[in-house]
Amino acid sequence: MVSFILSLVALILGYLLYGRFVEKVFGPDDRVTPAVAKADGVDYLVLPGWKIFMIQFLNIAGTGPIFGAILGAKFGPVAYLWIVLGCIFAGATHDYLSGMLSMRNDGASLPELIGKYLGRNAKMVMLAFTVLLLIMVGTVFVYSPAEILHSIWGSSLFWIIVIFAYYVIATMLPIDKIIGKIYPLFAFSLLFMAGALMVMLFVKMPQLPELWTHFYNMGAEAEPEKWTDQIFPCLFITIACGAISGFHATQSPLMARCVKSEHMGRPIFYGAMITEGVVALIWATVSSWFFYGSPAPGYELIAAVNTGFSTSASAVVIIVCNDWLGVAGAILALLGVVAAPITSGDTAFRSARLIIGEWLHIDQRPIIKRLAICLPLFISSIAMLVWQIENPDGFNIIWQYFGWANQTLSVFTLWTLTVYLVRQKKPYIITLIPALLMTTVCTTFLFVSKQAFHLPENIGYLLGILCLVVALVWFIVWYRKEKSKLV
């Protein structure tokens, strides 16, 4: 528990200290924001700051900081280190700067920002890449809540139909009609769940592996025949939303179009990411008890579990909430777990609609034009979902591709932010280091992953290092050219 407490304190201090430093680097001012200058009553409109925070938090959360943290906890307490350092120095910085840069560019979507700072070719590639990622988000965030709801009542097919029907309505309506009204309630449910579990952790005070005594891959020790993933790069892909996630940069422009003042940016963008990091930290700790707790792992203390270390993330959520929080608490907690992915799914489709509309210069105030953009998105998602259901390991395959695509998107976002900071003559090091790290993570994972090239690890790691060197040399060459232009 000591590692958990220190990590929790570090996240809070990260928001108070480093978050303020990042805010100072960007330099918010009193200029008119897009919510005021481009108000259209659909996507551009002023919302209260507390409501924007709750919506932003729910948009970026999904099941990522829960399922990702549960899977990441199988590596052992080293997951704490990635959650804390990744969240403070990479994820929250990434979210804040991408949200503020969108605000400075009239609420521009991520592909537009990438095109402005990395060039037209990068924009076109990332346009297709981003829309595909958003469709994948909407798809994977249908299946997991449907399975959880199925465990309570009804069939999975029934809940899939209900969730898709909700997606259609929420994606089409103005942002204040559904999202602005019910998202704060769902966000409260998710925060209640995390808070209740944290209280129970302090009540139970389980003996857990500490970072300084178990700084190695505990999963490989617990189940060596099945658990073959390495800490690097797999942990950095597994825990995304609790540390850094490119998906967040597609969501921040939604709220950048609703903020009345730039000075509200740090609590909304940086603060929401730190809050998500806290949620991931809590679930990583709960899962650490479930898989490694002393004197006996949690699954040995719960009669309903017979899968041990191999217990799925969704099963861990249901089992722990029922065992720790009772019937009433479990219902409210599960509401948060179910609502989070559904709401992230519908805002993913909403982001895709806005990105396509912005690219094609389509006025989206008429509902018929919104529908024309949305129909192909929903049809593509349904086709992907059918394939996922028909294939035994379909969900895991899509989730792994989603995880890699998600982190790859963060790479492009971080390089975009680095170019912006260089051109503004600001301390670009705050995004350059995370950009180099995530470039290495994503390329290495591509080389060693079973779903990609699946090269021998020594060759895959060597190629990953080579990509790091190439990226660094490319930046140095570009920086010198850019510096000569700025003189």
XYZ file of C-alpha atoms in Angstrom:
487
model
C 0.000 0.000 0.000
C 2.963 2.342 0.486
C 3.629 2.421 -3.270
C -0.029 3.276 -3.865
C -0.046 6.130 -1.340
C 3.185 7.628 -2.679
C 1.875 7.355 -6.242
C -1.383 9.060 -5.283
C 0.483 11.949 -3.649
C 2.760 12.218 -6.699
C -0.224 12.588 -9.063
C -1.712 15.367 -6.926
C 1.617 17.201 -6.729
C 2.044 16.686 -10.466
C -1.166 18.606 -11.126
C -0.298 21.393 -8.687
C 3.341 21.859 -9.741
C 4.106 20.474 -13.196
C 0.604 21.250 -14.446
C 1.109 24.903 -13.558
C 4.502 24.872 -15.291
C 2.992 23.465 -18.516
C 0.237 26.089 -18.317
C 2.859 28.814 -17.978
C 4.721 27.446 -21.022
C 1.609 27.663 -23.173
C 0.525 31.043 -21.798
C -3.296 31.274 -21.795
C -4.691 34.779 -22.267
C -8.016 36.646 -22.518
C -8.663 36.298 -26.263
C -12.148 35.336 -27.456
C -12.552 31.558 -27.574
C -14.259 29.540 -30.377
C -17.233 28.823 -28.073
C -18.067 32.524 -28.261
C -16.711 33.510 -31.683
C -18.217 30.559 -33.603
C -21.301 29.758 -31.511
C -23.724 27.633 -33.582
C -25.900 25.983 -30.926
C -24.793 22.476 -31.994
C -21.056 21.934 -31.415
C -19.836 25.439 -30.538
C -21.503 26.748 -27.374
C -20.451 27.880 -23.894
C -20.890 25.360 -21.067
C -20.115 25.756 -17.337
C -16.561 24.820 -16.390
C -17.530 22.038 -13.953
C -19.731 20.440 -16.600
C -16.965 20.598 -19.235
C -14.579 18.908 -16.786
C -17.031 16.074 -16.108
C -17.708 15.578 -19.825
C -13.997 15.687 -20.701
C -13.203 13.177 -17.954
C -15.921 10.783 -19.090
C -15.008 11.233 -22.771
C -11.376 10.266 -22.263
C -11.980 7.565 -19.658
C -13.981 4.769 -21.252
C -12.849 1.424 -19.888
C -9.230 2.364 -20.548
C -8.141 3.395 -17.024
C -10.042 0.381 -15.637
C -9.434 -2.521 -18.016
C -5.984 -1.250 -18.996
C -4.954 -0.882 -15.346
C -6.249 -4.361 -14.486
C -4.270 -5.932 -17.321
C -1.271 -3.726 -16.551
C -1.319 -4.769 -12.876
C -0.435 -8.309 -13.997
C 3.054 -6.957 -14.700
C 3.328 -6.042 -11.012
C 3.840 -2.706 -9.189
C 6.018 -1.411 -12.047
C 2.620 -0.362 -13.442
C 2.541 2.381 -10.775
C 5.641 3.960 -12.239
C 4.192 4.174 -15.753
C 0.840 5.506 -14.525
C 2.432 8.268 -12.434
C 5.281 9.377 -14.702
C 3.317 8.786 -17.899
C 0.299 10.708 -16.657
C 2.166 13.755 -15.304
C 4.883 14.226 -17.922
C 3.248 12.735 -21.019
C -0.517 12.190 -20.861
C -1.696 15.312 -19.037
C 0.790 17.487 -20.955
C -0.432 15.908 -24.227
C -4.106 16.506 -23.316
C -3.658 20.074 -22.101
C -1.570 21.303 -25.011
C -3.679 19.557 -27.674
C -6.855 21.011 -26.170
C -5.406 24.512 -25.919
C -3.880 24.365 -29.405
C -7.282 23.377 -30.782
C -8.786 26.353 -28.975
C -6.166 28.659 -30.494
C -7.101 27.324 -33.947
C -10.876 27.910 -33.789
C -11.600 24.474 -32.298
C -9.763 22.617 -35.072
C -9.812 18.821 -35.008
C -6.627 16.783 -34.567
C -6.008 16.021 -38.281
C -6.257 19.757 -39.059
C -3.663 20.529 -36.394
C -1.372 17.762 -37.643
C -1.691 19.132 -41.184
C -0.863 22.653 -40.067
C 2.330 21.699 -38.221
C 3.482 18.429 -39.854
C 2.319 19.032 -43.431
C -0.455 18.037 -45.825
C 0.785 14.467 -46.365
C 0.770 13.789 -42.622
C -2.709 15.306 -42.429
C -4.163 13.002 -45.082
C -2.612 9.901 -43.518
C -3.778 10.831 -40.037
C -7.230 11.799 -41.292
C -7.869 8.207 -42.387
C -5.974 6.818 -39.396
C -7.942 8.923 -36.890
C -11.359 8.116 -38.351
C -10.487 4.402 -38.360
C -9.330 4.621 -34.732
C -12.549 6.397 -33.722
C -14.651 3.706 -35.412
C -12.623 1.081 -33.533
C -13.236 2.956 -30.266
C -16.973 3.021 -30.899
C -16.901 -0.699 -31.702
C -14.826 -1.982 -28.764
C -16.820 0.245 -26.416
C -20.051 -1.453 -27.499
C -18.968 -4.997 -26.741
C -17.539 -4.611 -23.222
C -20.520 -2.776 -21.641
C -22.943 -5.111 -23.441
C -21.194 -8.096 -21.855
C -21.349 -6.520 -18.376
C -25.048 -5.634 -18.794
C -25.689 -9.163 -20.086
C -24.296 -10.540 -16.806
C -26.992 -8.545 -14.976
C -30.006 -9.021 -17.272
C -30.948 -9.597 -20.921
C -28.944 -10.836 -23.899
C -25.772 -9.331 -25.343
C -27.531 -8.748 -28.683
C -30.308 -6.783 -26.980
C -27.824 -4.495 -25.253
C -25.752 -4.048 -28.426
C -28.877 -2.825 -30.253
C -29.772 -0.484 -27.366
C -26.250 0.974 -27.233
C -26.120 1.538 -31.014
C -29.524 3.241 -30.912
C -28.179 5.556 -28.222
C -25.059 6.229 -30.331
C -27.198 7.392 -33.258
C -29.229 9.794 -31.105
C -26.314 11.204 -29.073
C -24.071 11.691 -32.127
C -26.738 13.604 -34.043
C -28.139 15.925 -31.347
C -26.558 19.221 -30.190
C -23.899 18.671 -27.536
C -25.959 20.208 -24.724
C -29.063 18.045 -25.271
C -27.810 14.633 -24.086
C -24.068 14.899 -23.488
C -24.366 18.104 -21.480
C -27.199 16.729 -19.342
C -26.410 13.090 -18.502
C -22.615 12.927 -18.762
C -22.026 14.682 -15.413
C -24.213 12.026 -13.724
C -22.290 9.172 -15.341
C -18.986 10.835 -14.489
C -20.107 11.024 -10.870
C -20.876 7.282 -10.942
C -17.394 6.518 -12.250
C -15.774 8.761 -9.643
C -17.949 7.250 -6.891
C -16.817 3.774 -7.895
C -13.150 4.790 -7.755
C -13.625 6.660 -4.468
C -15.497 3.778 -2.838
C -12.821 1.282 -3.853
C -10.092 3.597 -2.527
C -11.900 3.801 0.828
C -12.110 0.006 0.927
C -8.399 -0.234 0.182
C -7.650 1.875 3.255
C -10.149 -0.109 5.331
C -8.704 -3.489 4.296
C -5.060 -2.301 4.074
C -3.975 -5.426 2.175
C -0.321 -6.386 1.989
C 0.663 -5.757 -1.632
C 3.886 -6.057 -3.625
C 5.859 -2.822 -3.392
C 7.681 -1.142 -6.240
C 11.114 -1.409 -4.608
C 10.762 -5.109 -3.728
C 9.062 -6.388 -6.893
C 10.542 -4.310 -9.709
C 10.236 -7.036 -12.344
C 7.645 -8.736 -14.538
C 5.543 -10.592 -11.955
C 3.171 -11.922 -14.637
C 5.949 -13.961 -16.204
C 6.618 -15.455 -12.772
C 2.953 -16.156 -11.978
C 2.054 -17.754 -15.301
C 5.225 -18.249 -17.367
C 3.614 -20.499 -19.993
C 0.868 -18.020 -20.931
C 2.167 -14.605 -19.830
C 4.934 -13.858 -22.326
C 4.469 -10.071 -22.651
C 7.477 -7.932 -21.746
C 7.291 -4.777 -19.641
C 8.760 -2.825 -22.536
C 6.942 -2.141 -24.753
C 3.798 -4.086 -23.770
C 3.037 -2.290 -20.482
C 3.178 1.070 -22.306
C 0.552 -0.155 -24.771
C -1.624 -1.987 -22.232
C -2.006 1.020 -19.916
C -2.848 3.862 -22.278
C -5.763 5.900 -20.938
C -4.262 5.919 -17.434
C -0.923 7.259 -18.693
C -1.093 8.676 -22.236
C -3.632 8.107 -24.995
C -3.819 9.562 -28.485
C -7.594 9.115 -28.400
C -7.749 11.989 -25.910
C -6.486 14.435 -28.530
C -9.525 13.590 -30.660
C -11.819 14.394 -27.735
C -10.237 17.598 -26.442
C -11.427 19.662 -29.468
C -15.032 18.805 -28.507
C -14.574 20.627 -25.215
C -12.279 23.278 -26.722
C -15.401 24.412 -28.594
C -17.302 24.887 -25.305
C -14.769 26.716 -23.091
C -15.458 30.384 -22.371
C -11.931 31.333 -21.258
C -8.464 29.931 -21.954
C -7.700 30.182 -18.224
C -10.108 27.274 -17.640
C -7.849 24.931 -19.619
C -5.604 23.507 -16.894
C -8.331 22.088 -14.616
C -10.327 20.839 -17.608
C -7.641 19.214 -19.770
C -4.675 18.615 -17.461
C -6.941 17.996 -14.460
C -9.178 15.463 -16.207
C -6.122 13.412 -17.215
C -4.712 13.445 -13.683
C -8.125 12.335 -12.410
C -8.079 9.490 -14.910
C -4.614 8.581 -13.665
C -5.990 8.359 -10.118
C -8.753 6.012 -11.331
C -6.148 3.846 -13.090
C -3.977 3.860 -9.976
C -6.883 2.678 -7.795
C -7.781 -0.142 -10.183
C -4.136 -1.182 -10.529
C -3.957 -1.435 -6.732
C -7.239 -3.342 -6.435
C -6.036 -5.708 -9.155
C -2.688 -6.106 -7.421
C -4.620 -7.412 -4.407
C -6.688 -9.651 -6.674
C -3.639 -11.214 -8.361
C -0.841 -10.943 -5.774
C -2.269 -9.900 -2.374
C -0.997 -11.373 0.850
C -1.603 -13.668 2.693
C -3.634 -14.985 -0.260
C -4.532 -13.497 -3.653
C -8.013 -12.019 -3.879
C -9.233 -14.659 -6.285
C -8.403 -17.356 -3.706
C -10.619 -15.579 -1.182
C -13.659 -15.330 -3.483
C -15.528 -18.557 -4.101
C -16.970 -17.351 -7.430
C -13.548 -17.248 -9.115
C -12.042 -20.313 -10.729
C -9.840 -18.711 -13.378
C -7.214 -17.265 -11.018
C -4.528 -15.134 -12.658
C -6.265 -15.556 -16.033
C -9.459 -13.827 -14.841
C -10.613 -11.313 -17.480
C -10.670 -7.584 -16.759
C -14.479 -7.349 -16.938
C -14.804 -10.327 -14.560
C -12.434 -8.665 -12.069
C -14.604 -5.520 -12.113
C -17.832 -7.441 -11.444
C -16.336 -9.731 -8.791
C -14.513 -7.016 -6.824
C -17.423 -4.539 -6.894
C -19.870 -7.177 -5.666
C -17.492 -8.461 -2.999
C -16.355 -5.091 -1.666
C -19.264 -2.706 -2.161
C -22.404 -4.796 -1.615
C -25.480 -4.770 -3.838
C -26.273 -1.023 -3.832
C -22.651 0.063 -4.156
C -21.973 -2.513 -6.847
C -24.921 -1.309 -8.947
C -23.743 2.298 -8.830
C -20.157 1.249 -9.447
C -21.103 -0.934 -12.395
C -23.175 1.943 -13.775
C -19.960 3.935 -13.934
C -18.058 1.072 -15.576
C -20.845 0.606 -18.142
C -21.499 4.307 -18.770
C -17.833 5.207 -19.282
C -17.228 3.134 -22.425
C -20.649 3.917 -23.894
C -20.152 7.652 -23.526
C -16.615 7.438 -24.929
C -18.049 5.498 -27.854
C -20.658 8.077 -28.769
C -18.220 10.986 -28.525
C -15.822 8.973 -30.704
C -18.474 8.883 -33.427
C -19.217 12.554 -32.811
C -15.523 13.393 -33.251
C -15.411 11.355 -36.460
C -18.452 13.258 -37.767
C -16.826 16.605 -37.018
C -13.472 15.586 -38.518
C -15.074 14.415 -41.773
C -17.358 17.450 -41.912
C -14.425 19.781 -41.352
C -12.387 18.039 -44.067
C -15.219 18.165 -46.618
C -16.318 21.677 -45.528
C -19.865 20.525 -44.776
C -22.097 22.814 -42.733
C -23.337 20.519 -39.963
C -26.140 22.663 -38.629
C -28.743 20.865 -40.868
C -29.441 17.466 -39.272
C -29.732 15.752 -42.663
C -26.075 16.561 -43.391
C -25.050 15.192 -40.014
C -26.951 12.006 -40.802
C -25.272 11.671 -44.207
C -21.851 11.702 -42.532
C -22.833 9.382 -39.681
C -24.457 6.539 -41.633
C -21.231 5.218 -43.229
C -19.534 5.413 -39.818
C -22.210 3.299 -38.121
C -22.333 0.786 -40.981
C -18.541 0.325 -40.772
C -18.726 -0.133 -37.013
C -21.517 -2.718 -37.259
C -19.508 -4.696 -39.840
C -16.477 -4.636 -37.539
C -18.628 -5.712 -34.587
C -20.111 -8.664 -36.535
C -16.594 -9.845 -37.426
C -15.567 -9.447 -33.777
C -18.489 -11.574 -32.525
C -18.010 -14.301 -35.143
C -14.320 -14.732 -34.320
C -13.535 -16.412 -30.970
C -10.651 -14.053 -30.190
C -12.085 -11.106 -32.128
C -12.363 -8.720 -29.181
C -8.775 -9.270 -28.035
C -7.440 -8.807 -31.575
C -9.313 -5.537 -32.123
C -8.353 -4.328 -28.628
C -4.652 -4.928 -29.325
C -4.815 -3.128 -32.668
C -6.770 -0.357 -30.973
C -4.115 -0.073 -28.259
C -1.268 0.252 -30.762
C -3.220 2.660 -33.007
C -4.163 4.698 -29.945
C -0.556 5.149 -28.842
C 0.614 5.780 -32.409
C -1.846 8.660 -32.598
C -0.276 10.103 -29.440
C 3.100 10.004 -31.241
C 1.806 12.232 -34.055
C 0.115 14.543 -31.553
C 3.284 14.921 -29.485
C 5.391 15.700 -32.589
C 2.767 18.250 -33.655
C 2.967 19.918 -30.234
C 6.768 19.870 -30.371
C 6.795 21.665 -33.733
C 4.332 24.241 -32.337
C 6.484 24.909 -29.258
C 9.657 25.234 -31.358
C 8.000 27.781 -33.641
C 6.714 29.698 -30.635
C 10.240 29.685 -29.116
C 8.986 27.884 -26.022
C 10.516 24.982 -24.017
C 9.819 22.190 -26.516
C 11.613 19.619 -24.356
C 8.364 18.968 -22.441
C 6.872 17.265 -25.502
C 10.053 16.165 -27.296
C 11.015 13.596 -24.638
C 7.527 12.001 -24.527
C 7.455 12.050 -28.356
C 10.752 10.154 -28.549
C 9.642 7.693 -25.862
C 6.305 6.884 -27.509
C 7.931 6.668 -30.949
C 10.229 3.979 -29.559
C 7.372 2.206 -27.762
C 5.102 2.030 -30.812
C 7.781 0.996 -33.316
C 9.203 -1.644 -30.975
C 5.747 -3.056 -30.292
C 5.109 -3.228 -34.025
C 8.299 -5.237 -34.518
C 7.815 -7.726 -31.641
C 4.007 -8.073 -31.470
C 2.461 -11.401 -32.467
C -0.215 -9.456 -34.399
C 2.404 -7.567 -36.429
C 5.926 -8.579 -37.562
C 6.612 -10.844 -34.542
C 10.372 -10.604 -34.939
C 12.779 -12.108 -32.390
C 12.982 -9.776 -29.401
C 16.666 -8.912 -29.790
C 16.074 -7.844 -33.410
C 12.823 -6.025 -32.521
C 14.492 -4.040 -29.724
C 17.439 -3.174 -31.957
C 15.093 -1.864 -34.652
C 13.172 0.104 -32.009
C 16.405 1.799 -30.905
C 17.219 2.497 -34.550
C 13.848 4.215 -34.978
C 14.605 6.320 -31.888
C 17.931 7.415 -33.398
C 16.292 8.198 -36.762
C 13.567 10.260 -35.060
C 16.118 12.197 -33.014
C 18.338 12.888 -36.045
C 15.298 13.945 -38.080
C 14.309 16.397 -35.344
C 17.826 17.853 -35.022
C 18.080 18.411 -38.787
C 14.606 19.954 -38.937
C 15.273 22.084 -35.838
C 18.410 23.601 -37.344
C 16.558 24.506 -40.534
C 13.672 25.920 -38.531
C 15.997 27.890 -36.260
C 17.637 29.532 -39.269
C 14.186 30.643 -40.462
C 13.277 32.076 -37.057
C 16.464 34.137 -36.681
